[in-house]
Amino acid sequence: MLENPRSPRVRAVAKLTKRSARTETGLYLLEGPQAVREALTYSPEAIVELFSTPTGWEKHPDIRSKAADADIEVEYVTEYVLNAMADTVTPQGLVAVVRQTPTSVKDIFAASPRLVAICEEVRDPGNLGTIIRAADAAGADAVVLTGRTVDPYNPKVVRATTGSLFHLPVSVGAELADVVEKAHAAGLRILAADVKGDDLLRARADGVLAEPTAWLFGNEARGLEDEALARADQVLKLPIFGRAESLNLATAASVCLYESAFAQRAATVA
C-alpha cells in the first residue's frame, strides 16, 4: 500500500493536474468511480495505473470485475495519498492514470460522419466537458477542438464529460481552416452558432438541419471571430422567447446538436 503522500510516485500522479505534465507524459488523471468505470468499459487498454483505497475498492464490485477482465491490477493507497493525487476534494476512493488517445481530424472525416461538434476557442473547462457530453448524448460522431480551446484532458473537463470522453472520438489542436476543408470534402455543411445569425427555426423549416452537419461553436465571451464565421455555410442563432439576455454556450450547443439529431432521425424515418 502506498502510504506516503510526498513520495515521488504520488507526486508524479498529482502533477497530471497541470497541463505541462500532461503534455510531457501524454497521460491524464481520472477521478471517481463513474469515470474509472467508463474507462474500464470502453478504453481499458488506455489505463496505465489504477489506485484505490481498500474501502473504495470494496464498494464497487462491478469495477473490480471489469479490472480483472482487463487484467488491470489495483494498487491500494491511503486516503491521504488519494487526496494528494486528486484534483478534487473528494475523489471517492478511486483514481486512475490514463493514456491520452486523441483522434486525428483526417480519421474523423474519413469515417463519413453525419454530425460533428467543432469547438473554436472554447476556454471554460465546464463548457467544453458539457459540450462533449451533449454531443455524445445527441449521437454525434465526433468532437473537434480548434484554436486555443481548453485541453480536453484538463481534470475539470474530464469530470464534466461524465465518461463521454470515452464514447466518441475527440480531435485536439487542429486548425479551423483545415477542419472546415475536410468537413466539406466529407459532404458536411458547416453551421455556425452565433447571435449574428439567422433564426434557427427557419433553417429547421427549410430542412437544413437534416443534412450532414458540423456545428461550429465559439468562445464564451466573444463568440466566433468574423474570419471563423466566414468559413461557415450558414450562421444560425437560437431564438430567445423569454427575458434571458442570452444562453450559456454549453446550453446553446446542446440545443443545436439535438436539433440536428432530431432532424436527421426524422428524415431517416420518413
CSV table of C-alpha atoms in Angstrom, one decimal:
chain,number,residue,atom,x,y,z
A,1,MET,CA,0.0,0.0,0.0
A,2,LEU,CA,1.2,3.5,-0.8
A,3,GLU,CA,1.2,5.5,2.4
A,4,ASN,CA,3.5,8.4,1.8
A,5,PRO,CA,1.7,11.4,0.1
A,6,ARG,CA,5.0,13.0,-0.6
A,7,SER,CA,6.6,10.1,-2.4
A,8,PRO,CA,7.9,10.7,-5.9
A,9,ARG,CA,5.3,8.3,-7.4
A,10,VAL,CA,2.4,10.1,-5.7
A,11,ARG,CA,3.8,13.5,-6.8
A,12,ALA,CA,4.1,12.3,-10.4
A,13,VAL,CA,0.4,11.4,-10.4
A,14,ALA,CA,-0.6,14.7,-8.8
A,15,LYS,CA,1.4,16.7,-11.4
A,16,LEU,CA,-1.1,15.5,-14.1
A,17,THR,CA,-3.4,18.2,-12.9
A,18,LYS,CA,-1.0,20.6,-14.7
A,19,ARG,CA,-1.1,20.9,-18.5
A,20,SER,CA,2.7,20.9,-18.8
A,21,ALA,CA,2.9,17.4,-17.1
A,22,ARG,CA,0.1,16.1,-19.3
A,23,THR,CA,1.8,17.3,-22.4
A,24,GLU,CA,5.1,15.9,-21.4
A,25,THR,CA,3.8,12.5,-20.5
A,26,GLY,CA,0.8,12.0,-22.7
A,27,LEU,CA,-1.1,11.0,-19.6
A,28,TYR,CA,-4.1,12.4,-17.7
A,29,LEU,CA,-6.0,11.9,-14.5
A,30,LEU,CA,-9.3,10.2,-13.8
A,31,GLU,CA,-11.1,10.6,-10.5
A,32,GLY,CA,-14.1,8.8,-9.1
A,33,PRO,CA,-15.9,5.5,-9.8
A,34,GLN,CA,-18.0,6.8,-12.7
A,35,ALA,CA,-15.0,7.9,-14.8
A,36,VAL,CA,-13.0,4.8,-13.9
A,37,ARG,CA,-16.0,2.6,-14.8
A,38,GLU,CA,-16.3,4.2,-18.2
A,39,ALA,CA,-12.6,3.9,-18.9
A,40,LEU,CA,-12.6,0.2,-18.0
A,41,THR,CA,-15.7,-0.4,-20.1
A,42,TYR,CA,-14.7,1.5,-23.3
A,43,SER,CA,-10.9,2.0,-23.2
A,44,PRO,CA,-9.3,-0.4,-20.7
A,45,GLU,CA,-6.1,-0.5,-22.9
A,46,ALA,CA,-5.6,3.2,-22.1
A,47,ILE,CA,-5.4,2.7,-18.3
A,48,VAL,CA,-1.8,2.9,-17.1
A,49,GLU,CA,-2.3,2.8,-13.3
A,50,LEU,CA,-5.3,2.3,-11.1
A,51,PHE,CA,-5.3,3.4,-7.4
A,52,SER,CA,-7.9,2.9,-4.8
A,53,THR,CA,-8.4,2.9,-1.0
A,54,PRO,CA,-9.4,-0.6,0.3
A,55,THR,CA,-12.8,0.8,1.2
A,56,GLY,CA,-13.3,2.4,-2.2
A,57,TRP,CA,-12.4,-0.9,-3.9
A,58,GLU,CA,-14.9,-2.9,-1.8
A,59,LYS,CA,-17.7,-0.5,-2.7
A,60,HIS,CA,-17.7,-1.3,-6.4
A,61,PRO,CA,-17.8,-5.0,-7.3
A,62,ASP,CA,-18.6,-4.1,-11.0
A,63,ILE,CA,-15.3,-2.1,-11.2
A,64,ARG,CA,-13.4,-4.9,-9.6
A,65,SER,CA,-14.8,-7.3,-12.2
A,66,LYS,CA,-14.1,-5.1,-15.1
A,67,ALA,CA,-10.5,-4.5,-13.9
A,68,ALA,CA,-10.0,-8.3,-13.5
A,69,ASP,CA,-11.4,-8.9,-17.0
A,70,ALA,CA,-8.9,-6.3,-18.4
A,71,ASP,CA,-6.1,-7.8,-16.4
A,72,ILE,CA,-5.5,-4.5,-14.6
A,73,GLU,CA,-4.2,-4.6,-11.0
A,74,VAL,CA,-5.2,-2.1,-8.5
A,75,GLU,CA,-2.7,-0.5,-6.1
A,76,TYR,CA,-4.1,0.3,-2.7
A,77,VAL,CA,-3.4,3.7,-1.2
A,78,THR,CA,-4.4,5.5,2.0
A,79,GLU,CA,-7.0,8.3,2.0
A,80,TYR,CA,-4.2,10.8,2.5
A,81,VAL,CA,-2.3,9.5,-0.6
A,82,LEU,CA,-5.5,9.5,-2.7
A,83,ASN,CA,-6.3,13.1,-1.7
A,84,ALA,CA,-2.7,14.1,-2.6
A,85,MET,CA,-3.1,12.6,-6.1
A,86,ALA,CA,-6.5,14.0,-6.9
A,87,ASP,CA,-7.7,17.4,-8.2
A,88,THR,CA,-11.0,17.2,-6.3
A,89,VAL,CA,-11.6,17.4,-2.5
A,90,THR,CA,-13.5,14.1,-2.6
A,91,PRO,CA,-12.1,11.7,-5.2
A,92,GLN,CA,-14.5,9.0,-3.9
A,93,GLY,CA,-11.9,6.3,-3.4
A,94,LEU,CA,-10.6,5.8,-6.9
A,95,VAL,CA,-8.0,7.4,-9.2
A,96,ALA,CA,-6.6,6.2,-12.5
A,97,VAL,CA,-3.8,7.4,-14.7
A,98,VAL,CA,-4.8,7.1,-18.4
A,99,ARG,CA,-3.1,7.5,-21.7
A,100,GLN,CA,-4.4,10.3,-23.9
A,101,THR,CA,-6.0,8.9,-27.1
A,102,PRO,CA,-6.9,11.8,-29.4
A,103,THR,CA,-8.2,11.0,-32.9
A,104,SER,CA,-6.8,12.7,-36.0
A,105,VAL,CA,-9.1,15.1,-38.0
A,106,LYS,CA,-8.3,13.0,-41.1
A,107,ASP,CA,-9.6,9.8,-39.4
A,108,ILE,CA,-12.7,11.6,-38.1
A,109,PHE,CA,-13.9,12.8,-41.5
A,110,ALA,CA,-12.8,9.7,-43.3
A,111,ALA,CA,-15.4,7.8,-41.3
A,112,SER,CA,-18.2,9.7,-43.1
A,113,PRO,CA,-19.7,11.4,-40.0
A,114,ARG,CA,-23.2,12.9,-40.1
A,115,LEU,CA,-23.0,15.1,-37.0
A,116,VAL,CA,-19.8,16.7,-35.6
A,117,ALA,CA,-19.2,19.5,-33.0
A,118,ILE,CA,-16.3,21.9,-33.7
A,119,CYS,CA,-15.2,24.0,-30.7
A,120,GLU,CA,-13.2,27.1,-31.7
A,121,GLU,CA,-11.5,28.9,-28.8
A,122,VAL,CA,-13.8,27.4,-26.1
A,123,ARG,CA,-11.9,28.3,-22.9
A,124,ASP,CA,-14.1,27.2,-20.0
A,125,PRO,CA,-13.5,23.6,-18.9
A,126,GLY,CA,-17.0,23.1,-17.7
A,127,ASN,CA,-18.4,24.2,-21.0
A,128,LEU,CA,-16.2,22.0,-23.1
A,129,GLY,CA,-16.9,19.0,-20.9
A,130,THR,CA,-20.6,19.6,-21.2
A,131,ILE,CA,-20.5,20.0,-25.0
A,132,ILE,CA,-18.6,16.7,-25.3
A,133,ARG,CA,-21.3,15.1,-23.1
A,134,ALA,CA,-24.1,16.7,-25.1
A,135,ALA,CA,-22.5,15.6,-28.4
A,136,ASP,CA,-22.3,12.1,-27.0
A,137,ALA,CA,-26.0,12.1,-25.9
A,138,ALA,CA,-27.2,13.5,-29.2
A,139,GLY,CA,-25.4,10.7,-31.1
A,140,ALA,CA,-22.8,12.9,-32.7
A,141,ASP,CA,-19.9,11.1,-34.4
A,142,ALA,CA,-17.0,13.3,-33.0
A,143,VAL,CA,-15.9,16.5,-31.4
A,144,VAL,CA,-13.1,18.5,-32.9
A,145,LEU,CA,-11.2,21.1,-30.9
A,146,THR,CA,-9.5,24.0,-32.8
A,147,GLY,CA,-7.6,27.1,-31.9
A,148,ARG,CA,-6.8,27.7,-28.2
A,149,THR,CA,-9.6,25.6,-26.9
A,150,VAL,CA,-9.0,24.3,-23.4
A,151,ASP,CA,-7.2,20.9,-23.1
A,152,PRO,CA,-9.8,18.1,-23.1
A,153,TYR,CA,-7.7,16.2,-20.6
A,154,ASN,CA,-7.9,19.0,-18.0
A,155,PRO,CA,-9.4,17.4,-14.9
A,156,LYS,CA,-12.4,19.8,-14.9
A,157,VAL,CA,-13.2,18.9,-18.5
A,158,VAL,CA,-12.8,15.2,-17.8
A,159,ARG,CA,-15.2,15.4,-14.9
A,160,ALA,CA,-17.8,17.5,-16.8
A,161,THR,CA,-17.9,14.8,-19.6
A,162,THR,CA,-19.0,12.2,-17.0
A,163,GLY,CA,-17.4,9.5,-19.1
A,164,SER,CA,-18.4,10.7,-22.6
A,165,LEU,CA,-14.7,11.3,-23.3
A,166,PHE,CA,-14.5,7.5,-23.8
A,167,HIS,CA,-17.6,7.3,-26.0
A,168,LEU,CA,-16.7,9.3,-29.1
A,169,PRO,CA,-13.6,10.4,-31.0
A,170,VAL,CA,-12.1,13.8,-29.9
A,171,SER,CA,-9.5,15.6,-32.0
A,172,VAL,CA,-7.2,18.1,-30.4
A,173,GLY,CA,-5.1,21.0,-31.7
A,174,ALA,CA,-6.5,21.3,-35.2
A,175,GLU,CA,-6.6,24.5,-37.3
A,176,LEU,CA,-10.1,25.6,-38.2
A,177,ALA,CA,-9.3,26.1,-41.9
A,178,ASP,CA,-8.1,22.5,-42.2
A,179,VAL,CA,-11.1,21.2,-40.3
A,180,VAL,CA,-13.6,23.1,-42.5
A,181,GLU,CA,-11.9,21.9,-45.6
A,182,LYS,CA,-12.0,18.2,-44.6
A,183,ALA,CA,-15.6,18.6,-43.4
A,184,HIS,CA,-16.7,20.0,-46.7
A,185,ALA,CA,-14.8,17.2,-48.6
A,186,ALA,CA,-16.7,14.7,-46.5
A,187,GLY,CA,-20.0,16.3,-47.5
A,188,LEU,CA,-20.9,18.1,-44.3
A,189,ARG,CA,-22.5,21.6,-44.1
A,190,ILE,CA,-20.8,24.0,-41.6
A,191,LEU,CA,-23.4,25.6,-39.4
A,192,ALA,CA,-22.0,28.3,-37.1
A,193,ALA,CA,-23.9,29.1,-33.9
A,194,ASP,CA,-23.8,32.8,-33.3
A,195,VAL,CA,-26.1,35.7,-32.2
A,196,LYS,CA,-25.3,37.4,-35.6
A,197,GLY,CA,-27.1,34.6,-37.5
A,198,ASP,CA,-30.4,33.8,-39.0
A,199,ASP,CA,-33.2,32.2,-36.9
A,200,LEU,CA,-32.6,28.5,-36.4
A,201,LEU,CA,-36.4,27.8,-36.7
A,202,ARG,CA,-36.3,29.0,-40.3
A,203,ALA,CA,-33.4,26.6,-41.0
A,204,ARG,CA,-35.4,23.8,-39.4
A,205,ALA,CA,-38.4,24.5,-41.6
A,206,ASP,CA,-36.2,24.6,-44.7
A,207,GLY,CA,-34.8,21.1,-43.9
A,208,VAL,CA,-31.2,22.4,-43.5
A,209,LEU,CA,-30.8,20.6,-40.1
A,210,ALA,CA,-31.4,17.2,-41.6
A,211,GLU,CA,-28.3,17.4,-43.7
A,212,PRO,CA,-24.9,16.0,-42.5
A,213,THR,CA,-23.7,18.8,-40.3
A,214,ALA,CA,-20.7,20.1,-38.5
A,215,TRP,CA,-21.8,22.7,-35.9
A,216,LEU,CA,-19.2,25.4,-35.1
A,217,PHE,CA,-19.2,26.9,-31.6
A,218,GLY,CA,-17.1,29.8,-30.4
A,219,ASN,CA,-15.7,31.5,-27.4
A,220,GLU,CA,-17.9,32.1,-24.4
A,221,ALA,CA,-17.3,35.8,-24.2
A,222,ARG,CA,-16.6,36.8,-27.8
A,223,GLY,CA,-18.4,34.2,-29.8
A,224,LEU,CA,-16.9,33.5,-33.2
A,225,GLU,CA,-14.5,35.8,-35.0
A,226,ASP,CA,-15.5,37.2,-38.4
A,227,GLU,CA,-12.9,35.0,-40.1
A,228,ALA,CA,-14.4,31.9,-38.5
A,229,LEU,CA,-18.0,33.0,-39.4
A,230,ALA,CA,-16.9,33.5,-43.0
A,231,ARG,CA,-15.9,29.8,-43.2
A,232,ALA,CA,-19.4,28.7,-42.3
A,233,ASP,CA,-22.0,27.8,-44.9
A,234,GLN,CA,-24.7,29.4,-42.7
A,235,VAL,CA,-24.8,31.2,-39.4
A,236,LEU,CA,-27.7,30.5,-37.1
A,237,LYS,CA,-28.9,31.8,-33.8
A,238,LEU,CA,-31.3,30.3,-31.2
A,239,PRO,CA,-34.4,32.5,-30.6
A,240,ILE,CA,-34.9,33.8,-27.1
A,241,PHE,CA,-38.6,33.6,-26.2
A,242,GLY,CA,-38.3,34.8,-22.6
A,243,ARG,CA,-36.4,37.6,-20.9
A,244,ALA,CA,-32.9,35.9,-20.7
A,245,GLU,CA,-30.2,38.1,-22.1
A,246,SER,CA,-28.5,35.0,-23.7
A,247,LEU,CA,-27.9,31.3,-23.3
A,248,ASN,CA,-24.8,29.7,-21.8
A,249,LEU,CA,-22.5,28.3,-24.5
A,250,ALA,CA,-22.9,24.7,-23.4
A,251,THR,CA,-26.7,25.0,-23.2
A,252,ALA,CA,-26.9,26.6,-26.7
A,253,ALA,CA,-24.6,23.9,-28.1
A,254,SER,CA,-26.7,21.2,-26.6
A,255,VAL,CA,-29.8,22.6,-28.2
A,256,CYS,CA,-28.2,22.9,-31.6
A,257,LEU,CA,-26.8,19.4,-31.6
A,258,TYR,CA,-30.1,18.0,-30.5
A,259,GLU,CA,-32.0,20.0,-33.2
A,260,SER,CA,-29.7,18.3,-35.8
A,261,ALA,CA,-30.1,14.9,-34.2
A,262,PHE,CA,-33.9,15.2,-34.2
A,263,ALA,CA,-34.0,16.4,-37.8
A,264,GLN,CA,-31.6,13.7,-39.1
A,265,ARG,CA,-33.5,10.9,-37.4
A,266,ALA,CA,-36.9,12.2,-38.6
A,267,ALA,CA,-35.5,12.3,-42.2
A,268,THR,CA,-34.3,8.7,-41.8
A,269,VAL,CA,-37.7,7.5,-40.6
A,270,ALA,CA,-39.5,9.4,-43.3
